[in-house]
PDB file of C-alpha atoms in Angstrom:
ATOM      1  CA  UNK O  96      85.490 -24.192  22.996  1.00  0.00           C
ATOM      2  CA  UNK O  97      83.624 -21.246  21.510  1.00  0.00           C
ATOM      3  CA  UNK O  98      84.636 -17.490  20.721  1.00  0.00           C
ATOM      4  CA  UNK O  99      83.418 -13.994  20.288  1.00  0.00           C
ATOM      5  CA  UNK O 100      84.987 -11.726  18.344  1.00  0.00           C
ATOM      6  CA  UNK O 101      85.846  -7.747  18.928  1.00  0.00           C
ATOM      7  CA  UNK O 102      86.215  -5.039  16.989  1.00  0.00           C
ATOM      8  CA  UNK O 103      88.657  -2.401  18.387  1.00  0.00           C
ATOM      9  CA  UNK O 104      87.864   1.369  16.420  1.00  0.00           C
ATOM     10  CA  UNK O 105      87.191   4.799  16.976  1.00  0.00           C
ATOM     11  CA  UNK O 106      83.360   5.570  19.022  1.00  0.00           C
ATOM     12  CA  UNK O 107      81.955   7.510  16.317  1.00  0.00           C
ATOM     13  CA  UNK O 108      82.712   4.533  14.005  1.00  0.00           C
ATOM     14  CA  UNK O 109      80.825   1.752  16.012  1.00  0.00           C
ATOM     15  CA  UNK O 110      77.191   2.961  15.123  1.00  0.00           C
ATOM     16  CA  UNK O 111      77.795   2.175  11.713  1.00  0.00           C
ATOM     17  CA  UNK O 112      79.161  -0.985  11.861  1.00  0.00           C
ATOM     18  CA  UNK O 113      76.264  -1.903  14.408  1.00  0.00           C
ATOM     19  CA  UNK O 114      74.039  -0.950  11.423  1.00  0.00           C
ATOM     20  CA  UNK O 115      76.427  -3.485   9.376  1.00  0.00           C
ATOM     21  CA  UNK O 116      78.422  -1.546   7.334  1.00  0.00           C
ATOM     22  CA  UNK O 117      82.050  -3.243   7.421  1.00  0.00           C
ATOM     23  CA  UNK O 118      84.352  -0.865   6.406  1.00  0.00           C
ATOM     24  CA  UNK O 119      87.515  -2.403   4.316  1.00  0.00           C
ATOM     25  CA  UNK O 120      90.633  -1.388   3.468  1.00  0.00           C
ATOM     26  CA  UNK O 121      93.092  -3.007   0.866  1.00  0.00           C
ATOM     27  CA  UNK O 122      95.815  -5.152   2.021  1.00  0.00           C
ATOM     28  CA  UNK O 123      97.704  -3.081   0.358  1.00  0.00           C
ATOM     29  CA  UNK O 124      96.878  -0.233   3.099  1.00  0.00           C
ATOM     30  CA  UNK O 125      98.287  -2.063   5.691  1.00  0.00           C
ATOM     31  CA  UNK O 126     101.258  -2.470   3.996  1.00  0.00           C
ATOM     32  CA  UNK O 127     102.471   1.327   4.264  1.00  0.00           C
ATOM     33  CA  UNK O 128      99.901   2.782   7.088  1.00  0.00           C
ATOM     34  CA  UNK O 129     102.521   4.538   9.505  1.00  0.00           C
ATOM     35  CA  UNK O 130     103.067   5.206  12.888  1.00  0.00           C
ATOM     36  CA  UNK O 131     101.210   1.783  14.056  1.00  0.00           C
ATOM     37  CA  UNK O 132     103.430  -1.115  14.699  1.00  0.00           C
ATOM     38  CA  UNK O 133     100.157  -2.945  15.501  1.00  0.00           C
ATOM     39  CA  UNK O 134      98.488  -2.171  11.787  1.00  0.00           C
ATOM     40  CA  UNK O 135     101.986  -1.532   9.850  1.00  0.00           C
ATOM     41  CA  UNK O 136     103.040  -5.066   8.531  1.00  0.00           C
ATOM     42  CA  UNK O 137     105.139  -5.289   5.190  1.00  0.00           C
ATOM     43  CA  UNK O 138     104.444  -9.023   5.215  1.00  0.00           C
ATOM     44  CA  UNK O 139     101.005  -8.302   4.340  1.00  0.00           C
ATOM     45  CA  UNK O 140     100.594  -9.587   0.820  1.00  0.00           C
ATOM     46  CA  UNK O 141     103.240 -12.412   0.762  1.00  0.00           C
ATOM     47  CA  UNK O 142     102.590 -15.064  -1.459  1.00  0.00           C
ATOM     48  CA  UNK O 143     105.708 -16.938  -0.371  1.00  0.00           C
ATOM     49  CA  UNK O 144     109.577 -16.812   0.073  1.00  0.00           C
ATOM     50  CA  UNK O 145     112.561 -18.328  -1.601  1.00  0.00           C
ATOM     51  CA  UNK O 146     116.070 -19.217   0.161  1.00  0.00           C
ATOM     52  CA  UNK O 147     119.223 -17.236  -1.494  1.00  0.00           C
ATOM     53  CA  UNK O 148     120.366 -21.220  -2.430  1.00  0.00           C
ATOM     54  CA  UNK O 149     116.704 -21.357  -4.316  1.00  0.00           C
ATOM     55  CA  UNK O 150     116.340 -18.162  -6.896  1.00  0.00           C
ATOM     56  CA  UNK O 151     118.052 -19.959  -9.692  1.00  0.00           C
ATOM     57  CA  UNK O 152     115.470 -22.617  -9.198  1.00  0.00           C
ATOM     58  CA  UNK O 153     112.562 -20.680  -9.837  1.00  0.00           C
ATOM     59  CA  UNK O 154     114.044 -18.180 -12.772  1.00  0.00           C
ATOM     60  CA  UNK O 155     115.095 -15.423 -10.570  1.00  0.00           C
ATOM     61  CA  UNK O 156     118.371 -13.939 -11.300  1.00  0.00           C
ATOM     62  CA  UNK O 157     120.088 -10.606 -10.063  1.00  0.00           C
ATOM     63  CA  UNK O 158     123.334  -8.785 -10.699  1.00  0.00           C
ATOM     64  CA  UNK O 159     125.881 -10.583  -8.796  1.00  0.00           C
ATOM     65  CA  UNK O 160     126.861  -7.638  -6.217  1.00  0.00           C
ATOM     66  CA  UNK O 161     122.935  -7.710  -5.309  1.00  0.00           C
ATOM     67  CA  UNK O 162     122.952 -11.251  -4.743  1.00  0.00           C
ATOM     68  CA  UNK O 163     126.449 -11.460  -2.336  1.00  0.00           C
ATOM     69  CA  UNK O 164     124.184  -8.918  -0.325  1.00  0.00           C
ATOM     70  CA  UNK O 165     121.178 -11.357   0.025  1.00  0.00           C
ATOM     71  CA  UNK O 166     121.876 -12.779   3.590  1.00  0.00           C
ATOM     72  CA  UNK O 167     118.487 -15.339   4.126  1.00  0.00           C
ATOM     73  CA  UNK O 168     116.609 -14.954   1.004  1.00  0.00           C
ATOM     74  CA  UNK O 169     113.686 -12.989  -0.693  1.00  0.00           C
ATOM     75  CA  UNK O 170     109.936 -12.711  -0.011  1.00  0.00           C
ATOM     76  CA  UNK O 171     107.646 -12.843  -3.187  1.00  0.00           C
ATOM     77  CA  UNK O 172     104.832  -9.993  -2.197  1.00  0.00           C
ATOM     78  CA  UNK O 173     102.092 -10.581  -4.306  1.00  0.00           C
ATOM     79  CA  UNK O 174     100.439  -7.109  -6.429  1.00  0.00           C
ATOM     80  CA  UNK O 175      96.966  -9.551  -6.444  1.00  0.00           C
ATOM     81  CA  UNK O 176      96.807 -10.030  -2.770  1.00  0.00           C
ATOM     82  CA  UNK O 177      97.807  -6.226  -2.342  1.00  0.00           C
ATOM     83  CA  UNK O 178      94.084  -5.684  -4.155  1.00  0.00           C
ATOM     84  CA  UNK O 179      92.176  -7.573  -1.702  1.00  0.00           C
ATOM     85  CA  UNK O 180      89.808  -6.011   1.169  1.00  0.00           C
ATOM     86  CA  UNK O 181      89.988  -6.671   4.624  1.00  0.00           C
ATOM     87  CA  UNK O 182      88.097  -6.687   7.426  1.00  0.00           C
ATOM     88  CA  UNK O 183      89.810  -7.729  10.611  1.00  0.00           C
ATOM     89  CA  UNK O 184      87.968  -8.640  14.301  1.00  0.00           C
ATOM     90  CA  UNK O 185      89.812 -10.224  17.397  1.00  0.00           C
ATOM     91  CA  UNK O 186      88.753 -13.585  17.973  1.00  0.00           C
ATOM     92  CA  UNK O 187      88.097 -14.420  22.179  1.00  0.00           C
ATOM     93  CA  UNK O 188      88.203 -18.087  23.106  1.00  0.00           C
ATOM     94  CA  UNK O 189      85.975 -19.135  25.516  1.00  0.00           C
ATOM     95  CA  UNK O 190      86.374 -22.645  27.227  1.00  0.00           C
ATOM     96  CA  UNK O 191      82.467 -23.332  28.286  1.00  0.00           C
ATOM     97  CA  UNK O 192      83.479 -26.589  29.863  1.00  0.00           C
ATOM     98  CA  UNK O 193      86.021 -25.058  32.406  1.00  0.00           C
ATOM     99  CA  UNK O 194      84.688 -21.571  32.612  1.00  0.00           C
ATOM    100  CA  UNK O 195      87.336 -19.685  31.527  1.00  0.00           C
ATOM    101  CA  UNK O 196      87.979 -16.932  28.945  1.00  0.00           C
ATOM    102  CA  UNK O 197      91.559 -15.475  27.845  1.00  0.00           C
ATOM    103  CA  UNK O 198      92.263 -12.188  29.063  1.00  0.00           C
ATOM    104  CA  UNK O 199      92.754 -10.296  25.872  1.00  0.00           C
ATOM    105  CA  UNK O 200      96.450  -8.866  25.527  1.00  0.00           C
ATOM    106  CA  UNK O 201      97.096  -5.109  25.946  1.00  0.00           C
ATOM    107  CA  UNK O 202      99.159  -4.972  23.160  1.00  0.00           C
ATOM    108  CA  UNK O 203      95.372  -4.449  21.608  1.00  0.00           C
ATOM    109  CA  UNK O 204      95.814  -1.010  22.650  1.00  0.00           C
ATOM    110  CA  UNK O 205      97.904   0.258  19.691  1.00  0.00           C
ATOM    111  CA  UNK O 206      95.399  -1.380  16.729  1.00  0.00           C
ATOM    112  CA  UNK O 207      93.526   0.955  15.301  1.00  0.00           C
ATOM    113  CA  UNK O 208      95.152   3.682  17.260  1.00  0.00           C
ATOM    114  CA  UNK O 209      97.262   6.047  14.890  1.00  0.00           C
ATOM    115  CA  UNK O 210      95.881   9.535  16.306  1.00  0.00           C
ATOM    116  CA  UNK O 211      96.145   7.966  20.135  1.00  0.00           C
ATOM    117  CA  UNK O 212      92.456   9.027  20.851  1.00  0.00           C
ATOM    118  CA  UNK O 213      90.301   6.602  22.848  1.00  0.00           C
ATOM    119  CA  UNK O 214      89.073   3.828  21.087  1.00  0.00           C
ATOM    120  CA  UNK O 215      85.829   1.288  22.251  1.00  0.00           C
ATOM    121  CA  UNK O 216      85.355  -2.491  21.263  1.00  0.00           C
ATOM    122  CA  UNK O 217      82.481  -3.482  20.050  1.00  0.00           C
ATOM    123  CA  UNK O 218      81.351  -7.465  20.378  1.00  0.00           C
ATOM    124  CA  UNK O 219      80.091  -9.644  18.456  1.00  0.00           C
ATOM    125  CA  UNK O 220      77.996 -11.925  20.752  1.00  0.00           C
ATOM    126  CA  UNK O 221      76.253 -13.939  17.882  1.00  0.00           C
ATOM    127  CA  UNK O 222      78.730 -14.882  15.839  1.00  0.00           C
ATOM    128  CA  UNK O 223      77.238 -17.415  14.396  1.00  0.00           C
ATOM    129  CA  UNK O 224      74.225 -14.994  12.845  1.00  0.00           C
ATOM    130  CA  UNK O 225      76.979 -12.773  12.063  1.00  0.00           C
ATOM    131  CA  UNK O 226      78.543 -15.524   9.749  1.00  0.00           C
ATOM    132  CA  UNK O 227      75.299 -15.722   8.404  1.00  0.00           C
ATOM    133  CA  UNK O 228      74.878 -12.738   7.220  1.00  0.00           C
ATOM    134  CA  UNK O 229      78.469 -12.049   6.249  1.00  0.00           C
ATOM    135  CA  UNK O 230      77.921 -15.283   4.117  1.00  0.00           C
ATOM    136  CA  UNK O 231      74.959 -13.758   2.827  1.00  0.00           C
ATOM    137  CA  UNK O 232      76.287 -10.429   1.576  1.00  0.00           C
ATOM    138  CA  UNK O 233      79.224 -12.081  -0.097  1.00  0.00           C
ATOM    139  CA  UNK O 234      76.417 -13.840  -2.267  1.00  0.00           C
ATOM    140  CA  UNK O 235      74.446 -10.838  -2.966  1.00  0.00           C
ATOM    141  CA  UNK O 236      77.708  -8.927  -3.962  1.00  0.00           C
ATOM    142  CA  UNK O 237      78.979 -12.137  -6.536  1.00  0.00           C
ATOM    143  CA  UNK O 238      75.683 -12.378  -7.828  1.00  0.00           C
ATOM    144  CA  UNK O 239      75.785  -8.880  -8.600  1.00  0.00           C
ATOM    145  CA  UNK O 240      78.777  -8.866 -10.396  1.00  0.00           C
ATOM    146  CA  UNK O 241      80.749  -6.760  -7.895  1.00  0.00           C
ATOM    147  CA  UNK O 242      82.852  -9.178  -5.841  1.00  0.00           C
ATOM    148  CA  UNK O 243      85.090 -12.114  -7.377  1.00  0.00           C
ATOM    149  CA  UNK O 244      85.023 -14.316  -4.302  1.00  0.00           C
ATOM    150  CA  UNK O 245      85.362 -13.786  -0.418  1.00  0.00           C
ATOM    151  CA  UNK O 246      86.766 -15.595   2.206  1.00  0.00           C
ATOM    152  CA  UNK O 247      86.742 -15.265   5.748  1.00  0.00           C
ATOM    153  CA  UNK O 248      88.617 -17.683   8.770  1.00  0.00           C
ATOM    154  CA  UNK O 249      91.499 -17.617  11.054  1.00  0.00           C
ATOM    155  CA  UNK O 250      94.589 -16.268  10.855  1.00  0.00           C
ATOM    156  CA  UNK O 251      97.762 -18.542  11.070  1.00  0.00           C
ATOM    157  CA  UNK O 252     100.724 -16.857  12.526  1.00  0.00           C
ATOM    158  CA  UNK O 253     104.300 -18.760  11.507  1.00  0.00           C
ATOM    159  CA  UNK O 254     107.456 -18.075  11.166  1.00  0.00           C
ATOM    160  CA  UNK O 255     108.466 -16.242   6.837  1.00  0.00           C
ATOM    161  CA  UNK O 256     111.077 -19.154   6.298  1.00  0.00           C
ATOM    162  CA  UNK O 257     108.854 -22.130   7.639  1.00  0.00           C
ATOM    163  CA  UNK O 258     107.319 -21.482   4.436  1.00  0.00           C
ATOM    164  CA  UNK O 259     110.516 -20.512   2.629  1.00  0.00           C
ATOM    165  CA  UNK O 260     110.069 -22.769  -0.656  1.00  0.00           C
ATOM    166  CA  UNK O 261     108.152 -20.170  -3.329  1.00  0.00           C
ATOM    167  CA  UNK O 262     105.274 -18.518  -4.513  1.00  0.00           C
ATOM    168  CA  UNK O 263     101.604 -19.934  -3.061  1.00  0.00           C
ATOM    169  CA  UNK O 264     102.910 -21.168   0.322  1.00  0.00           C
ATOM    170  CA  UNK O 265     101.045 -17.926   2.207  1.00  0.00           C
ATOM    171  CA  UNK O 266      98.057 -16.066   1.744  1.00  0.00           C
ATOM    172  CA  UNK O 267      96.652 -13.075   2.814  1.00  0.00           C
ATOM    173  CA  UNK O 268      95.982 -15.354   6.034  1.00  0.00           C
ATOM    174  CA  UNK O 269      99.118 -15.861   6.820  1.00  0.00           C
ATOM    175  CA  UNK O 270     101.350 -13.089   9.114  1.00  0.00           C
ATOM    176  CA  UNK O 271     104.048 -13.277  11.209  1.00  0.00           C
ATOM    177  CA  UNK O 272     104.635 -14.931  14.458  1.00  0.00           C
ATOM    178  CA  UNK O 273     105.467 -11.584  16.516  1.00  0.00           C
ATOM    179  CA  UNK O 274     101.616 -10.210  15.505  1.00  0.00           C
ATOM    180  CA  UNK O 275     100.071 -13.774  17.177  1.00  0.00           C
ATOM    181  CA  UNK O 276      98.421 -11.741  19.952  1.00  0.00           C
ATOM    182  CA  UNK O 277      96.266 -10.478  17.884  1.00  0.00           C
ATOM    183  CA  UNK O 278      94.437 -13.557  17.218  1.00  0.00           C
ATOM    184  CA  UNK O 279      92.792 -12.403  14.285  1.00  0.00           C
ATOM    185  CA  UNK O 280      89.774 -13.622  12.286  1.00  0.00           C
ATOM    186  CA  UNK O 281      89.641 -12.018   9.186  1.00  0.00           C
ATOM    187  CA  UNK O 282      87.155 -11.637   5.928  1.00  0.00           C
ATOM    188  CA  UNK O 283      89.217 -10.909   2.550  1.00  0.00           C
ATOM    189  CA  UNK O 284      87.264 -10.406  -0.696  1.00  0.00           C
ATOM    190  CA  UNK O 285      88.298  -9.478  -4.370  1.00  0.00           C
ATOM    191  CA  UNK O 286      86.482  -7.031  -6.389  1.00  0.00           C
ATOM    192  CA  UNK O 287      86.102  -7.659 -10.045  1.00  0.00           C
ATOM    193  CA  UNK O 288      87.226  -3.819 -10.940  1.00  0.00           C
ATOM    194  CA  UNK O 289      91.003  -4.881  -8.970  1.00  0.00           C
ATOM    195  CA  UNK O 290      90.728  -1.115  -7.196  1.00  0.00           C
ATOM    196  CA  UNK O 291      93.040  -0.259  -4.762  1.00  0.00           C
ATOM    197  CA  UNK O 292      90.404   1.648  -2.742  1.00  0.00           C
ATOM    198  CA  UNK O 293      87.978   1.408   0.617  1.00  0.00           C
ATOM    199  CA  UNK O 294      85.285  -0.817   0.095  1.00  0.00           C
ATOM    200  CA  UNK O 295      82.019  -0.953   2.239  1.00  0.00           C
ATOM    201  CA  UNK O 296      80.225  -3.960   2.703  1.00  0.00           C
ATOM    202  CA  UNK O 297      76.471  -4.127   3.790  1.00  0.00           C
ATOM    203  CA  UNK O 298      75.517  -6.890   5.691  1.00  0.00           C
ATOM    204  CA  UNK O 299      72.528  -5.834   7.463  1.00  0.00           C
ATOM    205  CA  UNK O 300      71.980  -5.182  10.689  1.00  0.00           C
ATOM    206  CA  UNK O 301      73.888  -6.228  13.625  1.00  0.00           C
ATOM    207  CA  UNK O 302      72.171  -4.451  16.401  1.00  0.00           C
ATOM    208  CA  UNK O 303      70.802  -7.265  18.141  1.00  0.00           C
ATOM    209  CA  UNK O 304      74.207  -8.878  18.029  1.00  0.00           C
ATOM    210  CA  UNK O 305      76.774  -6.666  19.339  1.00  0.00           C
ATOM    211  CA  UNK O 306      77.334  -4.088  22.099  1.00  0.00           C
ATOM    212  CA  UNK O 307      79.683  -1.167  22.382  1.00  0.00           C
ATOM    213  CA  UNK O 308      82.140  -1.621  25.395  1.00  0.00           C
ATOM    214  CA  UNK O 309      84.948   0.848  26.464  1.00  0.00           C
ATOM    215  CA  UNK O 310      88.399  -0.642  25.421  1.00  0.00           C
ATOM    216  CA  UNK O 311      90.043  -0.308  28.799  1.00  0.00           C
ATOM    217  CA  UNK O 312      87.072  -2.430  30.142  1.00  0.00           C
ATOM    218  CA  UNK O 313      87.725  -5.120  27.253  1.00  0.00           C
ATOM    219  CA  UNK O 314      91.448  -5.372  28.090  1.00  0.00           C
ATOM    220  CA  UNK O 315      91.360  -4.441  31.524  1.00  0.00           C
ATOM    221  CA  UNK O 316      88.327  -5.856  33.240  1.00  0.00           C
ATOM    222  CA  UNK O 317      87.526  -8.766  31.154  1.00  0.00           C
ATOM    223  CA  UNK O 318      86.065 -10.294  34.197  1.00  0.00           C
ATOM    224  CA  UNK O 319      83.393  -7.613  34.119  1.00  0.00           C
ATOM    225  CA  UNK O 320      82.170  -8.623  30.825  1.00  0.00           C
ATOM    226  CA  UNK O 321      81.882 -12.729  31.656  1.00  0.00           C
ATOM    227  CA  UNK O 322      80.301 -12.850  35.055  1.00  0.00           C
ATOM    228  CA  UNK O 323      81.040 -16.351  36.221  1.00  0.00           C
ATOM    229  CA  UNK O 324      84.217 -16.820  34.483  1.00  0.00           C
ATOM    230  CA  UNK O 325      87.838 -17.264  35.570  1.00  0.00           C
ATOM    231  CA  UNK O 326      90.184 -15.330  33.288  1.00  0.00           C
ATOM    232  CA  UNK O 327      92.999 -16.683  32.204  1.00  0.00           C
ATOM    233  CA  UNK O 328      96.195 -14.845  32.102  1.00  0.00           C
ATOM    234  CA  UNK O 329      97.854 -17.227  29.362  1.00  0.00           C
ATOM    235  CA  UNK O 330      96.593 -18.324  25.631  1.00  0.00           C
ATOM    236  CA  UNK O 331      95.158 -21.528  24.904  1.00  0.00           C
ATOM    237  CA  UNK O 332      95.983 -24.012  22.251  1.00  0.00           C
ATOM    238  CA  UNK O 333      95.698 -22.698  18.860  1.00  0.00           C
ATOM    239  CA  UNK O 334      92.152 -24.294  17.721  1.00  0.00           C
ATOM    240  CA  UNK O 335      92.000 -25.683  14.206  1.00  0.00           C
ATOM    241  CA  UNK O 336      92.335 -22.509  11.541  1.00  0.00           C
ATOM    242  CA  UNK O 337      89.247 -23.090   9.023  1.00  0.00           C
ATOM    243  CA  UNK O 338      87.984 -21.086   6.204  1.00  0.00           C
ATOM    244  CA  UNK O 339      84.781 -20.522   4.480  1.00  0.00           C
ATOM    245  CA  UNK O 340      85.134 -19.545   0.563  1.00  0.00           C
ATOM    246  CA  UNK O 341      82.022 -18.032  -0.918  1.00  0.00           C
ATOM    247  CA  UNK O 342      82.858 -17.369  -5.223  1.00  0.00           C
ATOM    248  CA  UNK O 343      85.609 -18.984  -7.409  1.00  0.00           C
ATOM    249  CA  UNK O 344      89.571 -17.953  -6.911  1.00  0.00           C
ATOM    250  CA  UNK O 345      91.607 -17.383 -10.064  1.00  0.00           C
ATOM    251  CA  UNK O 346      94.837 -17.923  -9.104  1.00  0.00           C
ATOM    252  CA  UNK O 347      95.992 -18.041 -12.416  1.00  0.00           C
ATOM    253  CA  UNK O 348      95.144 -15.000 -13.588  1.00  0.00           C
ATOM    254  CA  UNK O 349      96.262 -12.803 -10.400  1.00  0.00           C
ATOM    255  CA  UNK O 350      98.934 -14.317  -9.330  1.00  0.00           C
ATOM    256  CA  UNK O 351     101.424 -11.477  -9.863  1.00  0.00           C
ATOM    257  CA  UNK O 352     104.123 -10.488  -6.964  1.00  0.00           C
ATOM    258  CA  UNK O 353     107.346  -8.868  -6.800  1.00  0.00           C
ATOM    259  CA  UNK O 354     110.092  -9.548  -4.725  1.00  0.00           C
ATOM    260  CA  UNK O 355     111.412  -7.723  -1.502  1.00  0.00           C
ATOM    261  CA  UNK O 356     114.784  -9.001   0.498  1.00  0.00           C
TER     262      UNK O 356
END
C-alpha cells in the first residue's frame, strides 16, 4: 500500500505552494474559523478529557449547581497546542498489488471552501521527496532558532471519551470520528516566540513533484487521474498511524489547557 497526498485550496494559492511555500495557520484558527463545518472543529487543541465521576481526581472542582449540569464530563483544551501551526494534506491510499485507489469522499468539497468559490487540488506525486524536504526545512528552521520542534504523520480519528481519562491522552493528531473522511496527514510545528499568527514555511521547490488538478476531477473522476486503476467506492483498513519528530518537545513547560464541557 502506498499514498499520495492532496491539497484542496483556492487556484491562485497553488503556484505558491508549488514553489514550496506551506502556508500555516494556528490550531488555534481552526478552532473558531466559521461557516465551514469541514475546517470548524472545537476539538482542535484537546489534550484530553475527564468523566464527571473523575474531576475530583485530578484537582478540579466547580460550584455545585455547575457540576449537577455536567452530563458526560469535560474536555481539557490545551492553550500550548492552540499555538501550534498546521499544515494539513489529504492522504490517497493506493493498493499497488490489486490496482485499486479509494475514490476520495465529496464531503472534500466544503474544506477550504468558506467563500464557496472553486477550489483545485494540487498532488503530491513524490511524497517521499516531499518528506525530504519537509524534514529538511524543519532542520534549517531549529537550527536557526525559529522553530521548537515539528512533527508531521497521520491523523487518528476516535471517539472524545475513548480517551476520557485526563490531560496527555490526545494531541493535536487526534480529532473526532465524524471528520475520518478526511484522512488527513498533517505537519504541526512550535515556534519558539509561542505567536498566535500565520506562519510560512519554505521548503523549496516542489514543482517537479506536484500538479494542479481541478477539484471536481479529483473527487469526481478519480479514474481519470489513475489510468489502469479500479476505484473503489469504500475505505480501506486504517494503515498504521506513524510520526516523524524533528526537535525536542517540552511538555512540561507548555502544557497549559483549560477546560470546556
Amino acid at each position: 500500500m502506498r499514498f499520495e497526498l492532496y491539497k484542496i485550496l483556492d487556484p491562485e494559492h497553488a503556484d505558491d505552494l508549488r514553489k514550496g511555500h506551506l502556508y500555516m495557520n494556528t490550531l488555534d484558527y481552526f478552532r473558531s474559523v466559521e461557516g465551514n463545518d469541514a475546517q470548524n472543529d472545537f476539538g482542535e487543541g484537546m489534550c484530553g478529557a475527564l468523566r464527571k465521576e473523575q474531576l475530583k481526581q485530578y484537582g478540579i472542582y466547580f460550584d455545585e449547581e455547575l457540576t449537577a449540569a455536567i452530563k458526560g464530563g469535560v474536555v481539557l483544551i490545551s492553550d500550548y497546542y492552540g499555538l501550534n501551526n498546521l499544515f494539513c494534506l489529504y492522504k490517497l491510499p493506493i493498493d499497488e498489488w490489486n490496482k485499486t485507489v479509494v475514490r476520495p469522499d465529496s464531503n472534500l468539497r466544503q474544506f477550504d471552501n468558506i467563500d464557496k468559490l472553486e477550489k483545485v487540488a494540487v498532488r503530491v506525486k513524490g511524497v517521499e521527496q516531499f518528506f525530504t524536504q519537509v524534514h529538511d526545512a524543519l532542520q534549517h528552521e531549529i537550527k536557526e532558532g525559529i522553530v521548537e520542534y515539528g512533527i508531521y504523520g497521520d491523523v487518528e480519528y476516535s471517539n472524545l471519551w475513548s480517551h476520557a481519562d485526563g490531560p496527555g491522552t490526545r494531541s493535536v493528531f487526534h480529532k473526532d470520528a465524524k471528520y475520518a473522511y478526511q484522512n488527513e496527514w498533517r505537519l504541526c510545528l512550535l515556534r519558539h516566540s509561542l505567536e498566535n499568527v500565520p506562519y510560512r514555511l519554505s521548503v523549496g521547490s516542489l514543482t517537479d513533484i506536484t500538479e494542479v488538478i481541478p477539484l471536481d476531477k479529483f473527487l469526481m473522476n478519480t479514474a481519470k487521474i489513475y489510468p489502469g486503476y479500479t476505484i473503489k467506492e469504500i475505505d480501506v483498513p486504517k494503515q498504521v498511524t506513524t510520526f516523524e519528530v524533528v526537535g525536542t518537545i517540552n511538555t512540561v513547560n507548555h502544557l497549559m489547557f483549560s477546560y470546556m464541557e
